């Protein structure tokens, strides 16, 4: 059983930045996904258990950065140059050791944190 808790969401103006955190009860490969109203949940970024491998959605690469602190079982998502289109509920998820871009590869999910970007 892996428990995940996200934090760091909020309201920010377009062009601003937010840093999301996800703390897990143990260390695993982690992924970030997001879901906007009326949209399917989409992949954002993922990181391996040791931080050695990272994946990003092509449309977000360069603006978002995923990292982790292994000792804290915590993964971060630094979001820069935010756009209105980034508004969504952001959720973190955990799986074995290897990161994945596929939602169904993840077995454990947090409750999500709302990110709202205003124009």
Backbone as ProteinMPNN parsed JSONL, in Angstrom:
{"seq_chain_A": "XXXXXXXXXXXXXXXXXXXXXXXXXXXXXXXXXXXXXXXXXXXXXXXXXXXXXXXXXXXXXXXXXXXXXXXXXXXXXXXXXXXXXXXXXXXXXXXXXXXXXXXXXXXXXXXXXXXXXXX", "coords_chain_A": {"N_chain_A": [[0.835, -1.169, 0.0], [0.63, 2.122, -0.951], [0.619, 5.416, -0.062], [-0.2, 8.623, -1.21], [0.286, 12.108, -1.222], [-0.54, 15.175, -2.494], [0.509, 18.591, -2.89], [0.679, 22.189, -3.118], [-0.715, 23.362, -5.183], [-2.731, 26.008, -6.647], [-3.853, 29.372, -7.357], [-2.68, 31.189, -10.066], [-1.276, 33.745, -12.131], [-1.123, 33.854, -15.716], [2.007, 33.052, -17.1], [3.286, 32.901, -14.723], [4.641, 30.883, -11.988], [4.517, 27.677, -10.386], [5.132, 25.277, -7.841], [4.672, 21.988, -7.401], [4.236, 19.414, -4.982], [4.65, 16.003, -4.081], [4.27, 13.652, -1.73], [5.148, 10.454, -0.778], [4.487, 7.279, 0.831], [6.495, 5.48, 0.542], [9.36, 4.747, -1.554], [9.154, 5.005, -5.035], [8.884, 4.694, -8.624], [7.51, 7.604, -10.055], [4.753, 9.465, -11.321], [3.298, 12.366, -12.859], [0.087, 13.479, -13.601], [-2.593, 15.169, -15.294], [-5.881, 16.614, -15.289], [-8.278, 18.333, -16.946], [-11.475, 20.034, -16.788], [-13.961, 18.205, -18.477], [-12.113, 16.918, -20.032], [-9.865, 14.221, -20.889], [-7.73, 12.482, -18.62], [-4.353, 13.337, -18.727], [-0.919, 12.626, -19.459], [1.832, 14.123, -17.781], [4.511, 14.26, -16.609], [7.207, 12.081, -15.578], [9.25, 10.116, -13.34], [12.025, 8.048, -12.484], [12.653, 5.597, -9.861], [15.068, 6.317, -8.662], [15.549, 8.777, -9.654], [17.02, 8.913, -11.967], [16.0, 8.725, -14.528], [13.843, 10.537, -16.572], [10.663, 11.475, -17.928], [8.723, 13.447, -20.164], [5.714, 15.04, -21.218], [5.491, 15.928, -24.597], [4.524, 18.471, -25.255], [4.927, 19.924, -22.988], [7.531, 19.86, -22.22], [10.387, 21.613, -21.302], [9.085, 23.697, -20.06], [8.103, 22.536, -17.748], [9.504, 20.799, -14.961], [10.501, 17.824, -13.51], [11.479, 16.4, -10.427], [13.114, 14.792, -7.63], [13.375, 13.994, -4.107], [14.872, 11.502, -2.726], [15.267, 10.528, -0.104], [13.179, 11.684, 1.241], [11.0, 10.61, 0.092], [9.689, 12.096, -1.836], [8.397, 13.797, -4.631], [8.718, 16.406, -7.02], [7.123, 18.894, -9.013], [8.042, 21.358, -10.949], [6.624, 24.109, -12.34], [6.757, 26.337, -14.863], [6.288, 29.449, -16.658], [3.468, 29.408, -16.947], [0.375, 28.641, -18.551], [-3.005, 29.469, -19.454], [-4.189, 27.189, -20.425], [-3.022, 25.233, -18.894], [-4.506, 24.874, -16.685], [-5.906, 22.67, -14.428], [-6.659, 19.675, -12.546], [-4.05, 18.345, -10.852], [-2.462, 15.295, -10.426], [-0.501, 12.95, -8.616], [1.133, 9.806, -9.093], [2.062, 6.408, -8.394], [4.218, 3.692, -9.236], [6.078, 0.709, -9.898], [9.508, 0.587, -10.339], [10.322, 1.771, -12.669], [9.655, 4.57, -14.676], [6.628, 5.587, -16.397], [4.683, 6.63, -19.226], [2.103, 6.012, -19.374], [-1.132, 6.004, -18.162], [-2.521, 3.792, -17.054], [-0.527, 2.17, -16.126], [0.092, 2.806, -13.578], [-0.471, 2.203, -10.137], [-1.13, 3.395, -7.731], [-2.598, 6.335, -6.489], [-2.721, 9.832, -5.746], [-4.877, 12.333, -4.212], [-5.034, 14.627, -5.697], [-4.326, 18.025, -6.736], [-5.485, 21.289, -7.215], [-4.74, 23.363, -9.919], [-4.934, 26.541, -11.095], [-4.822, 28.753, -13.7], [-4.861, 32.058, -14.501], [-5.787, 34.57, -16.905]], "CA_chain_A": [[0.0, 0.0, 0.0], [1.366, 3.363, -1.066], [-0.219, 6.595, 0.084], [0.376, 9.786, -1.868], [-0.355, 13.371, -0.884], [-0.064, 16.293, -3.3], [0.321, 19.931, -2.365], [1.322, 23.239, -3.882], [-1.58, 23.958, -6.182], [-3.291, 27.298, -6.324], [-4.198, 30.291, -8.434], [-1.529, 31.945, -10.537], [-1.481, 34.408, -13.416], [-0.367, 33.336, -16.85], [3.4, 33.45, -17.063], [3.822, 32.646, -13.401], [5.185, 29.569, -11.678], [4.087, 26.934, -9.214], [5.878, 24.061, -7.55], [3.856, 20.973, -6.77], [4.937, 18.375, -4.249], [3.935, 14.764, -3.817], [4.986, 12.85, -0.749], [4.67, 9.079, -0.747], [4.84, 6.505, 2.012], [7.693, 4.73, 0.199], [9.986, 5.243, -2.773], [8.78, 4.319, -6.267], [8.762, 5.552, -9.787], [6.37, 8.48, -9.863], [4.297, 10.22, -12.469], [2.314, 13.43, -12.707], [-0.945, 13.544, -14.616], [-3.524, 16.266, -15.056], [-7.18, 16.465, -15.912], [-9.089, 19.537, -17.017], [-12.897, 19.72, -16.925], [-14.381, 17.733, -19.779], [-10.988, 16.334, -20.748], [-9.287, 13.003, -20.358], [-6.508, 12.653, -17.856], [-3.211, 13.253, -19.609], [0.405, 12.511, -18.881], [2.604, 15.345, -17.647], [5.92, 13.947, -16.419], [7.456, 10.919, -14.733], [10.625, 9.993, -12.884], [12.343, 6.733, -11.956], [12.783, 5.516, -8.409], [16.292, 6.977, -8.218], [15.666, 10.067, -10.309], [17.928, 8.858, -13.09], [15.283, 8.779, -15.793], [12.649, 11.382, -16.567], [9.867, 11.592, -19.138], [7.844, 14.6, -20.21], [4.856, 15.244, -22.366], [6.2, 16.762, -25.575], [4.02, 19.831, -25.237], [5.285, 20.566, -21.729], [8.969, 19.821, -22.033], [10.991, 22.934, -21.356], [8.392, 24.527, -19.082], [7.923, 21.769, -16.521], [10.64, 19.995, -14.549], [10.225, 16.885, -12.432], [12.643, 16.033, -9.633], [12.714, 14.11, -6.407], [14.255, 13.809, -2.97], [14.658, 10.1, -2.415], [15.198, 10.332, 1.337], [11.893, 12.18, 1.713], [9.95, 9.982, -0.716], [8.956, 13.23, -2.361], [8.642, 14.212, -5.997], [8.297, 17.768, -7.271], [6.867, 19.333, -10.372], [8.214, 22.792, -11.1], [5.882, 24.55, -13.509], [7.102, 27.708, -15.212], [5.613, 30.017, -17.828], [2.166, 28.761, -16.973], [-0.629, 29.101, -19.486], [-4.378, 29.189, -19.064], [-4.444, 25.805, -20.796], [-2.467, 24.348, -17.885], [-5.482, 24.736, -15.609], [-6.34, 21.287, -14.289], [-6.314, 18.992, -11.315], [-2.808, 17.606, -11.039], [-2.373, 14.151, -9.536], [0.688, 12.125, -8.707], [0.86, 8.382, -9.081], [3.232, 5.588, -8.142], [4.3, 2.339, -9.74], [7.268, -0.021, -9.489], [10.771, 1.32, -10.348], [10.52, 2.409, -13.958], [8.568, 5.503, -14.996], [5.805, 5.295, -17.554], [3.811, 7.691, -19.721], [0.773, 5.427, -19.502], [-1.906, 6.133, -16.934], [-2.912, 2.511, -16.496], [0.635, 1.513, -15.546], [0.225, 3.245, -12.191], [-1.394, 1.52, -9.238], [-1.465, 4.216, -6.579], [-2.878, 7.712, -6.876], [-3.089, 10.812, -4.75], [-6.185, 12.961, -4.364], [-4.935, 15.702, -6.663], [-4.281, 19.405, -6.296], [-5.995, 22.154, -8.274], [-3.926, 24.447, -10.454], [-5.742, 27.43, -11.917], [-4.024, 29.811, -14.308], [-5.731, 33.119, -14.984], [-5.228, 35.427, -17.936]], "C_chain_A": [[0.885, 1.239, 0.0], [0.371, 4.514, -0.973], [0.515, 7.806, -0.464], [-0.419, 11.026, -1.501], [0.277, 14.485, -1.692], [-0.31, 17.611, -2.569], [0.982, 20.927, -3.309], [0.481, 23.88, -4.959], [-2.114, 25.297, -5.727], [-3.623, 28.089, -7.559], [-2.978, 31.129, -8.793], [-1.864, 32.593, -11.873], [-0.64, 33.755, -14.508], [1.04, 33.92, -16.844], [4.07, 33.198, -15.738], [4.278, 31.212, -13.227], [4.537, 28.986, -10.433], [4.978, 25.718, -9.063], [4.975, 23.109, -6.786], [4.735, 19.951, -6.074], [4.038, 17.159, -4.094], [4.786, 13.916, -2.899], [4.338, 11.476, -0.649], [5.135, 8.376, 0.523], [6.058, 5.624, 1.789], [8.195, 5.209, -1.152], [9.648, 4.369, -3.973], [8.999, 5.258, -7.439], [7.466, 6.346, -9.662], [6.023, 9.197, -11.156], [3.339, 11.315, -12.058], [1.365, 13.389, -13.892], [-1.851, 14.723, -14.299], [-4.816, 16.027, -15.813], [-7.945, 17.776, -15.804], [-10.551, 19.144, -17.157], [-13.26, 19.319, -18.345], [-13.294, 17.072, -20.598], [-10.551, 15.023, -20.107], [-8.035, 13.336, -19.558], [-5.303, 12.431, -18.778], [-1.896, 13.225, -18.842], [1.117, 13.849, -18.867], [4.1, 15.044, -17.59], [6.052, 12.73, -15.525], [8.935, 10.832, -14.411], [10.833, 8.617, -12.276], [12.552, 6.78, -10.456], [13.986, 6.269, -7.877], [16.51, 8.336, -8.875], [16.517, 10.072, -11.553], [17.284, 8.974, -14.458], [14.049, 9.643, -15.639], [11.981, 11.367, -17.926], [9.001, 12.835, -19.026], [6.896, 14.497, -21.39], [5.544, 16.222, -23.312], [5.785, 18.226, -25.495], [4.452, 20.613, -24.003], [6.788, 20.628, -21.484], [9.573, 21.202, -22.254], [10.356, 23.907, -20.392], [8.267, 23.846, -17.73], [9.163, 20.937, -16.238], [10.243, 19.104, -13.38], [11.531, 16.526, -11.735], [12.172, 15.312, -8.381], [13.801, 14.173, -5.348], [13.972, 12.411, -2.442], [14.456, 9.878, -0.92], [13.862, 10.762, 1.916], [10.719, 11.511, 1.021], [9.055, 11.042, -1.362], [9.378, 13.543, -3.792], [8.058, 15.603, -6.193], [8.004, 17.972, -8.748], [6.953, 20.85, -10.391], [7.58, 23.212, -12.414], [6.16, 26.029, -13.736], [6.344, 28.144, -16.46], [4.229, 29.419, -18.009], [1.203, 29.454, -17.925], [-2.016, 28.761, -18.961], [-4.72, 27.725, -19.344], [-3.879, 24.791, -19.806], [-3.414, 24.14, -16.711], [-6.032, 23.317, -15.576], [-6.125, 20.833, -12.853], [-5.09, 18.128, -11.604], [-2.707, 16.513, -9.982], [-1.038, 13.453, -9.704], [0.305, 10.667, -8.541], [2.163, 7.615, -8.927], [3.092, 4.217, -8.795], [5.62, 1.738, -9.293], [8.52, 0.869, -9.483], [10.95, 2.172, -11.586], [9.365, 3.344, -14.28], [7.849, 5.12, -16.273], [4.992, 6.509, -17.934], [2.354, 7.259, -19.732], [0.045, 5.419, -18.176], [-2.177, 4.802, -16.261], [-1.743, 1.716, -15.931], [0.803, 1.824, -14.06], [-0.863, 2.644, -11.319], [-1.884, 2.381, -8.083], [-1.561, 5.673, -6.985], [-3.166, 8.593, -5.668], [-4.438, 11.422, -5.062], [-6.191, 14.096, -5.377], [-4.895, 17.075, -6.017], [-4.643, 20.305, -7.47], [-4.984, 23.225, -8.635], [-4.809, 25.264, -11.387], [-4.877, 28.583, -12.401], [-4.968, 30.829, -14.923], [-5.011, 33.973, -16.014], [-5.064, 36.844, -17.441]], "O_chain_A": [[1.772, 1.387, 0.841], [-0.602, 4.568, -1.725], [1.705, 7.991, -0.212], [-1.65, 11.0, -1.471], [1.481, 14.723, -1.597], [-1.215, 17.724, -1.743], [1.751, 20.545, -4.191], [0.912, 24.846, -5.588], [-1.968, 25.675, -4.565], [-3.67, 27.554, -8.667], [-2.329, 31.705, -7.92], [-2.647, 32.051, -12.654], [0.417, 33.182, -14.244], [1.237, 35.114, -16.617], [5.295, 33.272, -15.635], [4.302, 30.427, -14.175], [4.075, 29.709, -9.55], [5.511, 25.197, -10.043], [4.565, 23.393, -5.66], [5.843, 19.66, -6.523], [2.818, 17.281, -3.99], [5.893, 13.512, -3.255], [3.127, 11.359, -0.46], [6.06, 8.829, 1.198], [6.603, 5.075, 2.747], [7.525, 5.994, -1.822], [9.827, 3.152, -3.94], [9.262, 6.448, -7.27], [6.448, 5.818, -9.214], [6.893, 9.492, -11.976], [2.653, 11.212, -11.04], [1.79, 13.276, -15.042], [-1.873, 15.216, -13.171], [-4.847, 15.337, -16.832], [-8.221, 18.263, -14.708], [-10.848, 18.034, -17.598], [-12.909, 20.009, -19.302], [-13.529, 16.7, -21.747], [-10.833, 14.757, -18.939], [-7.374, 14.346, -19.798], [-5.252, 11.447, -19.516], [-1.79, 13.736, -17.727], [1.021, 14.622, -19.82], [4.865, 15.521, -18.428], [5.122, 12.382, -14.797], [9.772, 11.398, -15.114], [9.936, 8.074, -11.631], [12.619, 7.852, -9.854], [13.944, 6.803, -6.768], [17.545, 8.969, -8.67], [16.724, 11.129, -12.15], [17.957, 9.289, -15.439], [13.295, 9.492, -14.677], [12.649, 11.26, -18.955], [8.596, 13.227, -17.932], [7.237, 13.934, -22.43], [6.111, 17.224, -22.875], [6.618, 19.119, -25.653], [4.35, 21.84, -23.98], [7.25, 21.379, -20.624], [9.305, 21.865, -23.256], [11.01, 24.849, -19.945], [8.318, 24.502, -16.689], [9.801, 20.428, -17.16], [9.71, 19.582, -12.379], [12.566, 16.368, -12.383], [10.974, 15.235, -8.11], [14.978, 14.377, -5.646], [12.955, 12.174, -1.79], [13.572, 9.123, -0.517], [13.452, 10.266, 2.965], [9.565, 11.81, 1.328], [7.834, 10.897, -1.423], [10.565, 13.55, -4.116], [7.029, 15.941, -5.608], [8.57, 17.302, -9.612], [6.054, 21.542, -9.911], [7.96, 22.723, -13.478], [5.835, 26.868, -12.896], [5.829, 27.319, -17.215], [3.869, 28.978, -19.101], [1.214, 30.675, -18.08], [-2.175, 27.872, -18.125], [-5.458, 27.1, -18.582], [-4.222, 23.61, -19.871], [-3.147, 23.315, -15.837], [-6.558, 22.822, -16.573], [-5.491, 21.522, -12.054], [-5.11, 17.284, -12.5], [-2.849, 16.777, -8.789], [-0.507, 13.373, -10.812], [-0.711, 10.338, -7.93], [3.233, 8.108, -9.284], [1.998, 3.661, -8.89], [6.225, 2.255, -8.354], [8.589, 1.815, -8.698], [11.653, 3.182, -11.555], [8.205, 2.947, -14.168], [8.395, 4.417, -17.123], [4.645, 7.326, -17.081], [1.47, 8.05, -20.062], [0.547, 4.891, -17.183], [-2.076, 4.688, -15.04], [-1.959, 0.675, -15.311], [1.58, 1.164, -13.37], [-2.028, 2.583, -11.711], [-2.946, 2.116, -7.52], [-0.721, 6.184, -7.727], [-3.777, 8.154, -4.694], [-5.072, 11.073, -6.058], [-7.253, 14.484, -5.864], [-5.368, 17.264, -4.896], [-4.163, 20.104, -8.586], [-4.441, 23.906, -7.765], [-5.362, 24.738, -12.353], [-4.276, 29.3, -11.601], [-5.785, 30.486, -15.777], [-3.785, 34.086, -15.999], [-4.602, 37.709, -18.186]]}, "name": "protein", "num_of_chains": 1, "seq": "XXXXXXXXXXXXXXXXXXXXXXXXXXXXXXXXXXXXXXXXXXXXXXXXXXXXXXXXXXXXXXXXXXXXXXXXXXXXXXXXXXXXXXXXXXXXXXXXXXXXXXXXXXXXXXXXXXXXXXX"}
